[in-house]
Amino acid sequence: MVKVYVPCDSTALSLGANKTADAIIAEAKKRGLEIELIRNGSRGLFWLEPMVEVTTSQGRVAYAPVLPKDVPSLFDADFLTGGAHPLNLGLTEELAWLKKQQRLTFARVGITDPISLEDYLAHDGYQGLQNALKLSGAEIVKTVTDSGLRGRGGAAFPTGIKWNTVLGCEATQKYIVCNADEGDSGTYSDRMIMEDDPYVLIEGMTIAGIAVGATQGYIYLRSEYPHALKALNTAIARAEQAGYLGDNICGSGKAFHLEVRRAAGAYVCGEETSLLESLEGKRGLVRFKPPLPAIEGLFGKPTVVNNVISLASVPIILDKGAQYYADYGMGRSRGTLPIQLAGNLKQTGLVELAFGATLRTLLYDFGGGSATGRPIRAVQVGGPLGAFLPESQFDTPLDYEEFTKIWAVLGHGGIVAFDDTVDMAKMARYAFEFCAIESCGKCTPCRIGSTRGVEVIDKIVANKGSPEHSKTIQLARDLSDTMLNGSLCALGGMTPYPVLSALNHFGEDFGIMK
Amino acid sequence: MTIALTPQEHAKIEAHIQAHKNKAGALLPLLHAIQDDISYVPEAAYLPISKALALSVAEVHGVVTFYHHFRTHPAGKHILQVCRAESCQAMGSEKLEAHIKATLGIDYHQTTADGAITLEPVYCLGNCACSPAVMMDDEVYGRMNAEKVAALVKEARCA
């Protein structure tokens, strides 16, 4: 029977993929044709969703974007055998956008039915876990350390070193916590993993649990992701049933249990200690460090807290070996980074590449320039706490250290483009406003500084051309300095990144004469 | 002002408390269960929750009010969340926000007079590849404009 694929990823759904799927089923029925309709994850070419694929003898052929009105003509063109049609893009695997990528963490995404365990197993799923079960905890940790994997949530701390600390702790209970509170604007790679390949996250957490001796895991999932919640819960139940989770994983005698916990819309809970407070049922107030969560984390026990992408990269490392992963990348940034193209770009979507590609490659070769056709003026990389980059910095390679050199951050790999209609003073004001809304309130620089920051930006704009203007600019810089150096966590401590980068690179929007 | 609860609401809240009280870190899952069921977390629930979880009423109040997701007043039949984050701003969400507020005749955290729509801001829906985005109940919608939102609102009102 012909297999027809229509994605169930929420971005595809946001463009009407369900209606497209319904129309295909109805049209096939009307014509007396038998098809098997599979809801796959998204290939990540979001500007072309809903993308329909059909299995042919040559491979999967893509048609996109397919709306219900296109469906009858697709059947007329015999799309079930890969027939010619204006929406026919050819073989999916041959699409330049995909071919230029190095998909390791996202190897299966878009190809499989996300919640089918059989599909997962048929596409190298659980190979990493099988290898891990033959190793000691210390050997697993060494493999992860040798791979060079660093925290993909944004802090880029070496994952293996964190695991090693937890491994070395004596405790009655240890925990693996997955930070799935992906709140950065312009990022959606965590969401895609959880919706489009949930088993890879479950496998990564299971390996982490076996490595450090933790028997309980929690996925702290943002409440804005209902589809991810459903996919994870279904996948967890099926993994339990098949013996990949529970008291005796694959007959090894080792235990690992996993539960999804819903966050409640607080951005600051993406900060690891605030997240732990929230999991414990408290206000998400940031904790002082030390003690590190690896030593005293959830309920006071040693806890690994890792981002979704970090954990989802573990299975391929254990499957193919540390060196295989480390062979990708540049400098101290090893492996690949799933980059998310967002905002004002023509071709938005998920691009997984080895570290080292330039921002310009991403914006123009993959992104195709701005969606509005106007020049790209500013790009924010790394979420609401990331710096704004001007055109002169577009040749910076995507590498943690290279970004640090230009006082910017890679963060979680989100890239948001703005065209030349953007008002950067407004963006700086928004950065302070966002910080004020989301501040947990524990430290003064963040709690008070953010509100004063909004007022200072308003004053700068109001004082344009007056003798007070330069003094007000200095005030904004002093305030940023206080927040940068005096805040307890990255929320207050990094809000100055968007603010000062806007001020430094786009001073004309603040009334600064060149 | 505390909103008085019906006996049915009392019973529902009590059932959720019983189902969750023995979990580790039970408070957030419990608050979610209550809000999913009756659309908000009533102040009248604080006392029974605090007793079951050995917390003070102040602690329960503190948690409910810390998180943007939890409401302390009943919501309309449908929740419309409008993304205010940077990616959506890059694609004109500010104008869209203003338009939605004007046509619904309400501001954020308010409900239309017919009780159909509660309007809420949200900071990223993870749909940044198709900005601007909104969410109606549990469904995300991408590449939104004034007409598309109007159609969504109309559909919600008829449903």
XYZ file of C-alpha atoms in Angstrom:
673
model
C 0.000 0.000 0.000
C 1.231 3.518 -0.785
C 2.476 5.393 2.254
C 1.569 9.084 2.436
C 3.203 11.246 5.094
C 1.641 14.395 6.578
C 3.534 15.950 9.516
C 1.993 16.235 12.981
C 4.576 18.745 14.253
C 2.795 21.717 15.781
C 4.239 24.223 13.303
C 2.875 22.082 10.455
C -0.425 21.938 12.354
C -0.341 25.716 12.775
C -0.426 25.966 8.981
C -3.287 23.502 8.570
C -1.649 20.051 8.312
C -4.659 18.343 9.908
C -6.984 19.710 7.241
C -4.562 18.591 4.551
C -4.465 15.081 6.031
C -8.263 14.945 6.210
C -8.560 16.103 2.599
C -6.126 13.419 1.405
C -8.024 10.662 3.231
C -11.370 11.890 1.882
C -10.099 12.201 -1.691
C -8.512 8.736 -1.637
C -11.771 7.272 -0.349
C -13.745 9.088 -3.021
C -11.510 7.617 -5.707
C -11.500 4.143 -4.172
C -7.735 4.232 -3.608
C -6.112 2.556 -0.633
C -3.402 4.544 1.096
C -1.660 4.376 4.437
C -1.526 7.855 5.929
C 1.303 8.315 8.424
C 1.689 11.358 10.625
C 5.446 11.903 10.673
C 7.473 14.609 12.371
C 8.520 17.647 10.360
C 11.617 17.661 8.155
C 12.114 21.170 9.454
C 11.499 23.081 6.213
C 8.866 25.094 7.978
C 8.436 27.647 5.217
C 7.126 24.767 3.073
C 4.721 23.208 5.561
C 2.417 21.384 5.252
C 4.842 19.143 3.347
C 3.355 15.900 2.091
C 5.595 12.964 1.180
C 4.856 9.801 -0.766
C 6.919 6.601 -0.822
C 7.983 5.642 -4.329
C 10.448 3.070 -5.685
C 13.076 5.844 -5.874
C 12.476 7.030 -2.313
C 10.217 9.577 -0.660
C 8.954 12.354 -2.938
C 7.920 15.678 -1.411
C 5.024 17.945 -2.355
C 4.773 21.298 -0.628
C 3.100 23.330 0.602
C -0.083 21.273 0.260
C -3.386 22.848 1.228
C -6.753 21.056 1.017
C -7.533 22.874 -2.264
C -4.462 21.287 -3.882
C -5.409 17.732 -3.000
C -7.709 16.826 -5.932
C -5.124 18.049 -8.461
C -2.421 16.023 -6.719
C -4.500 12.884 -7.185
C -5.146 13.897 -10.809
C -1.382 14.170 -11.288
C -0.952 10.695 -9.810
C 1.129 11.927 -6.892
C 0.857 8.504 -5.257
C 3.525 7.326 -7.706
C 5.484 10.588 -7.545
C 3.759 12.200 -10.538
C 4.652 15.640 -11.893
C 2.833 18.584 -10.300
C 3.731 22.232 -9.659
C 4.140 21.351 -5.948
C 6.428 18.376 -6.641
C 9.847 19.115 -5.099
C 11.469 15.826 -6.084
C 13.092 13.358 -3.744
C 13.093 14.667 -0.183
C 16.604 13.381 0.510
C 17.886 15.368 -2.480
C 16.503 18.727 -1.331
C 19.508 21.059 -1.119
C 18.293 22.507 2.180
C 18.448 19.058 3.791
C 21.463 17.737 1.910
C 23.687 20.549 3.156
C 22.921 19.653 6.791
C 24.643 17.267 9.181
C 21.788 15.701 11.049
C 22.995 13.727 14.043
C 20.644 14.637 16.876
C 17.841 15.156 14.347
C 18.723 12.042 12.318
C 15.212 10.579 12.522
C 13.156 13.761 12.794
C 10.659 14.035 9.962
C 11.356 10.522 8.764
C 9.553 8.446 11.370
C 6.169 8.334 13.054
C 7.208 9.990 16.343
C 5.246 7.785 18.714
C 5.928 4.483 16.947
C 8.467 2.507 18.956
C 8.810 0.057 16.045
C 9.771 2.943 13.758
C 12.275 4.188 16.320
C 13.884 0.760 16.624
C 13.971 0.342 12.838
C 15.932 3.605 12.551
C 18.810 2.815 14.968
C 16.769 3.636 18.072
C 18.008 2.276 21.411
C 21.390 1.263 19.917
C 23.033 3.771 22.263
C 21.283 2.297 25.299
C 22.249 -1.258 24.326
C 25.895 -0.166 24.193
C 25.595 1.770 27.453
C 24.247 -1.301 29.252
C 27.517 -3.092 28.503
C 29.586 -0.278 30.054
C 30.223 0.864 33.615
C 28.860 4.227 34.727
C 32.330 5.720 34.603
C 32.851 4.438 31.054
C 29.584 5.991 29.862
C 30.528 9.303 31.477
C 33.961 9.131 29.835
C 32.375 8.567 26.415
C 30.170 11.645 26.860
C 33.148 13.687 28.120
C 35.332 12.565 25.197
C 32.629 13.510 22.684
C 33.078 17.128 23.744
C 29.320 17.604 24.161
C 28.517 20.881 25.927
C 25.211 21.997 27.393
C 22.983 22.994 24.488
C 20.622 24.995 26.696
C 22.953 27.957 26.374
C 25.538 27.761 29.144
C 27.710 25.317 27.143
C 29.068 23.589 30.247
C 30.693 20.226 29.391
C 27.984 17.588 29.893
C 30.401 14.805 30.855
C 31.929 16.854 33.661
C 28.495 17.551 35.124
C 27.635 13.845 34.964
C 30.945 12.936 36.569
C 30.180 15.118 39.598
C 26.847 13.348 40.107
C 28.467 9.945 39.538
C 30.987 10.697 42.275
C 28.322 11.594 44.881
C 27.180 9.038 47.433
C 23.424 9.336 47.884
C 20.293 7.296 48.588
C 18.616 8.876 45.590
C 19.839 10.765 42.498
C 17.821 12.445 39.773
C 18.012 13.218 36.066
C 16.109 16.401 35.242
C 15.498 17.467 31.687
C 15.127 21.193 31.237
C 12.387 21.395 28.606
C 11.285 24.905 29.573
C 12.341 26.207 26.156
C 11.275 29.802 26.619
C 13.698 31.663 24.347
C 12.010 33.422 21.475
C 13.256 32.077 18.161
C 13.895 28.573 19.474
C 11.918 25.431 18.840
C 14.454 22.601 18.540
C 13.492 21.153 21.946
C 9.853 21.199 20.931
C 10.678 19.422 17.678
C 12.637 16.675 19.431
C 9.835 16.111 21.946
C 7.049 16.126 19.367
C 8.867 14.534 16.436
C 11.259 12.018 18.059
C 10.365 11.715 21.771
C 12.098 8.336 22.227
C 15.519 9.868 21.566
C 15.078 12.098 24.625
C 13.774 9.186 26.697
C 16.763 7.077 25.603
C 19.220 9.883 26.400
C 17.761 10.335 29.890
C 17.810 6.584 30.499
C 21.496 6.444 29.542
C 22.174 9.395 31.872
C 20.349 7.601 34.688
C 22.329 4.390 34.206
C 25.578 6.340 33.950
C 25.280 8.254 37.222
C 23.078 5.834 39.161
C 19.858 7.852 39.108
C 16.593 5.905 39.087
C 14.139 8.763 38.644
C 13.909 11.323 35.882
C 11.693 14.333 35.354
C 11.052 16.281 32.175
C 10.132 19.826 33.172
C 8.071 20.830 30.147
C 6.755 24.296 29.425
C 2.980 24.582 29.572
C 2.899 26.218 26.123
C 3.703 22.852 24.477
C 0.547 20.674 24.727
C 1.463 18.553 21.694
C 4.876 17.745 23.146
C 3.182 16.725 26.400
C 0.950 14.284 24.573
C 3.775 12.801 22.486
C 6.059 12.375 25.509
C 3.409 10.762 27.674
C 2.459 8.330 24.910
C 6.097 7.474 24.216
C 6.893 7.027 27.918
C 3.944 4.641 28.351
C 5.030 2.585 25.331
C 8.678 2.523 26.432
C 7.563 1.295 29.874
C 5.446 -1.404 28.320
C 8.331 -2.601 26.153
C 10.768 -2.673 29.066
C 12.836 0.361 28.045
C 11.764 2.161 31.215
C 10.887 0.731 34.621
C 12.540 -1.498 37.206
C 14.397 -3.799 34.853
C 15.571 -1.984 31.722
C 16.074 -4.476 28.888
C 16.582 -7.229 31.455
C 19.664 -5.518 32.914
C 18.274 -5.296 36.423
C 18.779 -1.534 36.286
C 15.886 0.820 37.025
C 14.891 4.153 35.561
C 11.505 5.843 35.858
C 10.429 8.938 33.977
C 7.690 11.489 34.497
C 6.729 14.683 32.673
C 5.985 17.689 34.863
C 4.303 20.763 33.415
C 5.833 24.153 34.023
C 3.540 27.132 34.452
C 4.679 29.940 32.208
C 7.592 31.429 34.173
C 10.583 32.135 31.912
C 12.983 32.199 34.853
C 12.237 28.507 35.515
C 14.509 27.732 32.567
C 17.317 28.665 34.978
C 18.304 25.348 36.526
C 17.989 26.172 40.222
C 14.706 28.000 39.714
C 13.500 24.961 37.768
C 14.369 22.695 40.704
C 12.445 24.906 43.124
C 9.471 24.727 40.779
C 9.691 20.925 40.524
C 9.649 20.826 44.317
C 6.337 22.711 44.210
C 7.614 26.134 45.194
C 7.882 29.603 43.691
C 10.593 29.515 41.059
C 13.099 31.578 43.011
C 16.694 31.232 41.888
C 18.998 29.514 44.411
C 22.441 30.683 45.398
C 25.254 28.524 44.028
C 27.104 26.721 45.550
C 25.916 24.131 46.330
C 25.802 22.995 42.706
C 22.686 21.077 41.673
C 25.001 18.197 40.768
C 25.746 17.881 44.491
C 22.561 19.216 46.117
C 19.854 19.443 43.485
C 16.264 18.240 43.422
C 14.976 17.594 46.968
C 18.569 18.167 48.093
C 19.885 15.143 46.155
C 22.593 14.959 43.461
C 20.920 15.902 40.195
C 21.898 16.075 36.543
C 20.070 19.009 34.944
C 20.469 18.993 31.159
C 18.716 20.618 28.243
C 16.608 18.529 25.820
C 19.139 18.747 22.976
C 22.067 17.787 25.222
C 20.241 14.656 26.377
C 18.912 13.858 22.891
C 22.493 13.968 21.545
C 23.643 11.275 23.980
C 22.144 8.220 22.157
C 24.081 8.827 18.931
C 27.293 9.389 20.917
C 26.851 6.043 22.679
C 25.821 4.416 19.394
C 28.566 5.703 17.086
C 31.252 6.537 19.632
C 32.711 9.704 21.151
C 35.117 10.272 18.274
C 32.381 10.140 15.636
C 30.621 13.047 17.340
C 33.801 14.956 18.188
C 34.921 14.827 14.544
C 32.281 17.456 13.773
C 32.714 21.053 14.845
C 35.476 23.598 15.395
C 37.728 24.608 18.283
C 36.188 23.693 21.618
C 32.687 23.504 20.121
C 32.423 19.855 19.146
C 29.598 18.104 17.350
C 26.587 19.768 15.811
C 24.190 22.529 16.749
C 20.534 22.438 15.757
C 20.018 26.012 14.572
C 16.568 27.505 14.423
C 15.848 30.164 11.800
C 13.079 32.510 12.840
C 11.598 35.950 12.550
C 11.848 37.869 9.310
C 13.386 35.240 7.014
C 12.088 33.782 3.774
C 13.079 30.194 4.505
C 12.651 29.459 8.184
C 13.237 26.116 9.833
C 15.590 23.713 11.541
C 19.164 23.493 10.299
C 21.513 21.085 12.081
C 25.128 21.811 11.234
C 28.562 21.172 12.659
C 29.781 24.221 14.586
C 31.658 26.671 12.406
C 29.202 27.837 9.730
C 28.885 31.616 9.565
C 25.805 33.542 10.462
C 25.729 34.846 6.885
C 25.486 31.286 5.517
C 22.531 30.653 7.778
C 20.761 33.923 6.987
C 21.211 33.897 3.217
C 22.082 30.383 1.965
C 19.573 28.659 4.210
C 17.312 31.548 5.205
C 17.107 33.072 1.734
C 17.238 36.621 3.109
C 14.360 38.497 4.722
C 10.735 37.508 4.215
C 9.758 41.100 3.500
C 12.490 41.511 0.854
C 14.026 44.408 2.759
C 17.654 44.347 3.997
C 18.323 42.390 7.176
C 19.429 45.015 9.665
C 19.780 43.173 12.967
C 19.879 39.600 14.129
C 19.313 38.394 17.659
C 21.066 35.117 18.392
C 20.431 33.090 21.533
C 16.998 34.227 22.689
C 15.798 37.301 24.585
C 19.071 37.475 26.542
C 21.231 37.312 23.421
C 22.989 40.228 21.759
C 21.743 41.956 18.598
C 24.275 41.616 15.793
C 24.681 44.138 12.955
C 25.567 43.232 9.381
C 29.283 43.768 10.072
C 29.240 40.726 12.382
C 27.427 38.337 10.045
C 30.686 36.554 9.167
C 31.136 35.308 12.728
C 31.263 31.491 12.785
C 28.747 29.752 14.998
C 31.102 28.710 17.764
C 30.772 29.373 21.500
C 34.176 31.055 21.822
C 33.910 33.108 18.615
C 30.607 34.522 19.834
C 32.085 35.310 23.252
C 34.811 37.312 21.480
C 32.261 39.695 19.958
C 30.320 39.955 23.255
C 27.467 37.800 21.996
C 26.088 34.366 22.847
C 25.063 31.331 20.820
C 22.655 30.245 23.522
C 20.214 27.621 22.377
C 20.897 28.307 18.692
C 17.886 30.465 17.878
C 18.377 33.108 15.188
C 15.790 35.876 14.871
C 16.184 38.242 11.928
C 14.813 41.783 11.715
C 14.590 43.932 8.598
C 15.424 47.652 8.391
C 12.065 48.743 9.778
C 13.097 47.617 13.268
C 13.439 50.284 15.950
C 16.335 49.136 18.115
C 15.532 51.506 20.982
C 12.174 49.773 21.160
C 13.916 46.376 21.206
C 16.173 47.525 24.057
C 13.137 48.733 25.949
C 11.433 45.396 25.351
C 14.472 43.532 26.740
C 14.139 45.438 30.015
C 10.349 45.044 29.996
C 10.623 41.285 29.497
C 13.117 41.067 32.358
C 10.744 43.029 34.601
C 7.846 40.714 33.761
C 9.871 37.549 34.273
C 12.188 38.485 37.154
C 11.799 36.090 40.081
C 12.406 39.033 42.399
C 15.110 37.503 44.552
C 17.968 39.862 43.662
C 17.730 43.637 43.491
C 19.679 44.366 40.272
C 17.221 42.289 38.275
C 14.002 43.096 40.163
C 14.489 46.858 40.355
C 17.017 47.321 37.555
C 14.693 45.999 34.887
C 11.916 48.464 35.761
C 14.349 51.393 36.001
C 15.766 50.217 32.671
C 12.431 50.651 30.891
C 12.201 54.178 32.317
C 15.747 55.058 31.283
C 15.189 53.947 27.683
C 11.993 56.025 27.597
C 14.001 58.975 28.869
C 16.722 58.466 26.249
C 14.125 58.543 23.502
C 12.371 61.584 25.016
C 15.666 63.439 25.535
C 16.893 63.055 21.954
C 18.798 66.209 21.046
C 18.674 67.687 24.543
C 21.806 68.380 26.666
C 20.603 65.686 29.112
C 20.784 63.022 26.435
C 24.363 61.819 26.891
C 23.915 61.719 30.665
C 20.862 59.498 30.253
C 22.792 57.178 27.946
C 25.491 56.922 30.605
C 22.809 56.079 33.156
C 21.634 53.188 30.971
C 25.213 51.943 30.735
C 25.756 52.194 34.502
C 22.507 50.375 35.180
C 23.461 47.629 32.704
C 26.818 47.310 34.419
C 25.137 46.804 37.789
C 22.800 44.166 36.387
C 25.600 42.427 34.500
C 27.812 42.098 37.554
C 25.348 42.060 40.413
C 22.518 39.741 39.342
C 22.120 36.274 40.786
C 21.371 34.505 37.487
C 21.448 34.944 33.729
C 18.054 36.695 33.523
C 19.203 39.919 35.138
C 22.833 39.231 34.298
C 22.307 38.961 30.556
C 19.488 41.421 29.874
C 22.275 43.971 29.246
C 23.380 41.912 26.213
C 20.451 42.917 23.994
C 20.338 46.390 25.566
C 24.004 47.331 25.205
C 24.458 45.640 21.829
C 21.502 47.673 20.514
C 23.025 50.810 21.982
C 26.525 50.053 20.663
C 25.657 48.914 17.163
C 22.487 50.890 16.453
C 23.101 54.118 18.359
C 21.274 56.185 15.738
C 17.968 54.680 16.935
C 18.698 56.135 20.374
C 19.527 59.568 18.945
C 23.298 59.130 19.220
C 25.047 61.107 16.483
C 27.832 59.305 14.664
C -13.029 39.261 47.012
C -13.250 35.495 47.326
C -15.433 33.815 44.746
C -17.881 31.368 46.332
C -17.647 27.828 45.014
C -20.484 25.518 44.068
C -20.678 22.149 45.853
C -19.631 20.504 42.564
C -16.504 22.655 42.375
C -15.685 21.820 45.988
C -16.011 18.132 45.198
C -13.804 18.428 42.128
C -11.084 20.273 44.003
C -11.190 17.742 46.825
C -10.842 14.873 44.327
C -7.789 16.507 42.731
C -6.222 17.046 46.144
C -6.700 13.373 47.026
C -5.238 12.264 43.683
C -2.108 14.417 43.960
C -1.294 14.912 47.638
C 1.203 12.045 47.937
C 3.318 12.998 44.926
C 6.767 14.469 45.383
C 6.519 18.201 44.673
C 2.754 17.906 44.368
C 1.716 21.545 44.310
C 2.230 22.401 40.619
C 0.652 19.224 39.250
C -2.285 19.786 41.620
C -2.782 23.408 40.581
C -2.649 22.351 36.919
C -5.287 19.676 37.530
C -7.600 22.165 39.209
C -7.180 24.835 36.528
C -7.539 22.326 33.673
C -10.819 21.250 35.246
C -12.507 24.489 36.300
C -10.489 27.105 34.329
C -8.864 28.795 37.343
C -7.481 28.250 40.826
C -10.009 29.729 43.249
C -8.778 31.362 46.427
C -11.241 29.178 48.299
C -9.090 26.190 47.334
C -5.995 27.530 49.108
C -7.030 26.354 52.596
C -7.835 22.704 51.721
C -4.680 22.531 49.549
C -2.507 23.944 52.306
C -3.889 21.436 54.823
C -3.356 18.459 52.520
C 0.217 19.431 51.571
C 1.250 20.737 55.009
C 1.864 24.242 53.689
C 0.632 27.626 54.849
C -2.115 29.395 52.920
C 0.449 32.118 52.209
C 2.755 29.592 50.565
C -0.029 28.322 48.312
C -0.990 31.891 47.439
C 2.672 32.648 46.740
C 2.989 29.805 44.274
C -0.307 30.466 42.474
C 0.575 34.113 41.939
C 4.220 33.500 40.964
C 3.359 31.627 37.774
C 1.809 33.449 34.802
C -0.115 30.345 33.786
C -2.356 30.201 36.834
C -5.493 32.332 36.941
C -7.297 33.378 40.095
C -10.524 34.215 38.277
C -12.676 32.082 35.951
C -11.708 32.253 32.289
C -13.973 32.583 29.277
C -14.934 29.553 27.204
C -11.810 29.905 25.067
C -8.320 31.223 25.788
C -6.638 33.251 23.054
C -2.900 33.675 23.675
C -1.019 36.171 21.543
C 2.752 35.855 21.259
C 4.635 39.038 22.170
C 8.191 37.715 21.791
C 10.936 38.956 19.456
C 10.404 36.642 16.499
C 6.747 37.606 16.289
C 7.674 41.279 16.740
C 9.972 40.927 13.725
C 6.896 39.948 11.727
C 4.544 42.654 12.920
C 2.919 41.198 16.037
C 2.630 44.563 17.759
C 0.098 45.801 15.233
C -1.727 42.491 15.432
C -1.901 42.708 19.234
C -3.363 46.202 19.080
C -5.880 45.103 16.477
C -7.000 42.081 18.489
C -7.433 44.143 21.637
C -9.423 46.762 19.751
C -11.731 44.327 17.969
C -12.383 42.229 21.075
C -12.737 45.391 23.130
C -10.591 44.011 25.957
C -7.032 44.166 27.239
C -4.835 41.253 28.301
C -6.107 39.153 31.219
C -9.689 40.194 30.447
C -12.680 38.293 29.072
C -15.117 39.463 26.412
C -18.571 40.489 27.656
C -20.164 37.378 26.107
C -17.762 35.181 28.089
C -16.387 33.607 24.899
C -12.758 34.725 24.812
C -10.136 35.401 27.458
C -7.128 37.248 26.039
C -3.650 36.522 27.357
C -0.113 37.486 26.348
C 2.422 34.727 25.877
C 6.190 34.873 25.440
C 6.953 32.371 22.711
C 4.887 29.443 21.489
C 7.826 27.733 19.782
C 6.248 28.543 16.422
C 8.857 31.173 15.570
C 9.373 29.802 12.056
C 5.859 30.993 11.188
C 5.494 34.258 13.078
C 3.331 35.930 14.150
C 1.692 33.146 16.131
C -1.325 32.843 18.393
C -2.780 29.952 20.362
C -6.498 29.256 20.712
C -6.945 26.815 23.605
C -4.464 24.009 22.784
C -3.882 24.745 19.091
C -1.171 26.990 17.642
C -1.774 29.070 14.515
C 1.025 30.535 12.445
C 1.501 33.422 9.968
C -1.411 35.241 11.525
C -3.024 38.453 10.364
C -6.117 40.393 11.355
C -8.473 38.413 9.066
C -7.190 35.017 10.178
C -7.538 35.908 13.852
C -11.047 37.247 13.209
C -11.953 33.921 11.595
C -10.552 32.003 14.586
C -12.514 34.143 17.014
C -15.682 33.698 14.979
C -15.197 29.944 14.883
C -14.605 29.843 18.645
C -17.741 31.872 19.298
C -19.844 29.502 17.193
C -18.346 26.351 18.700
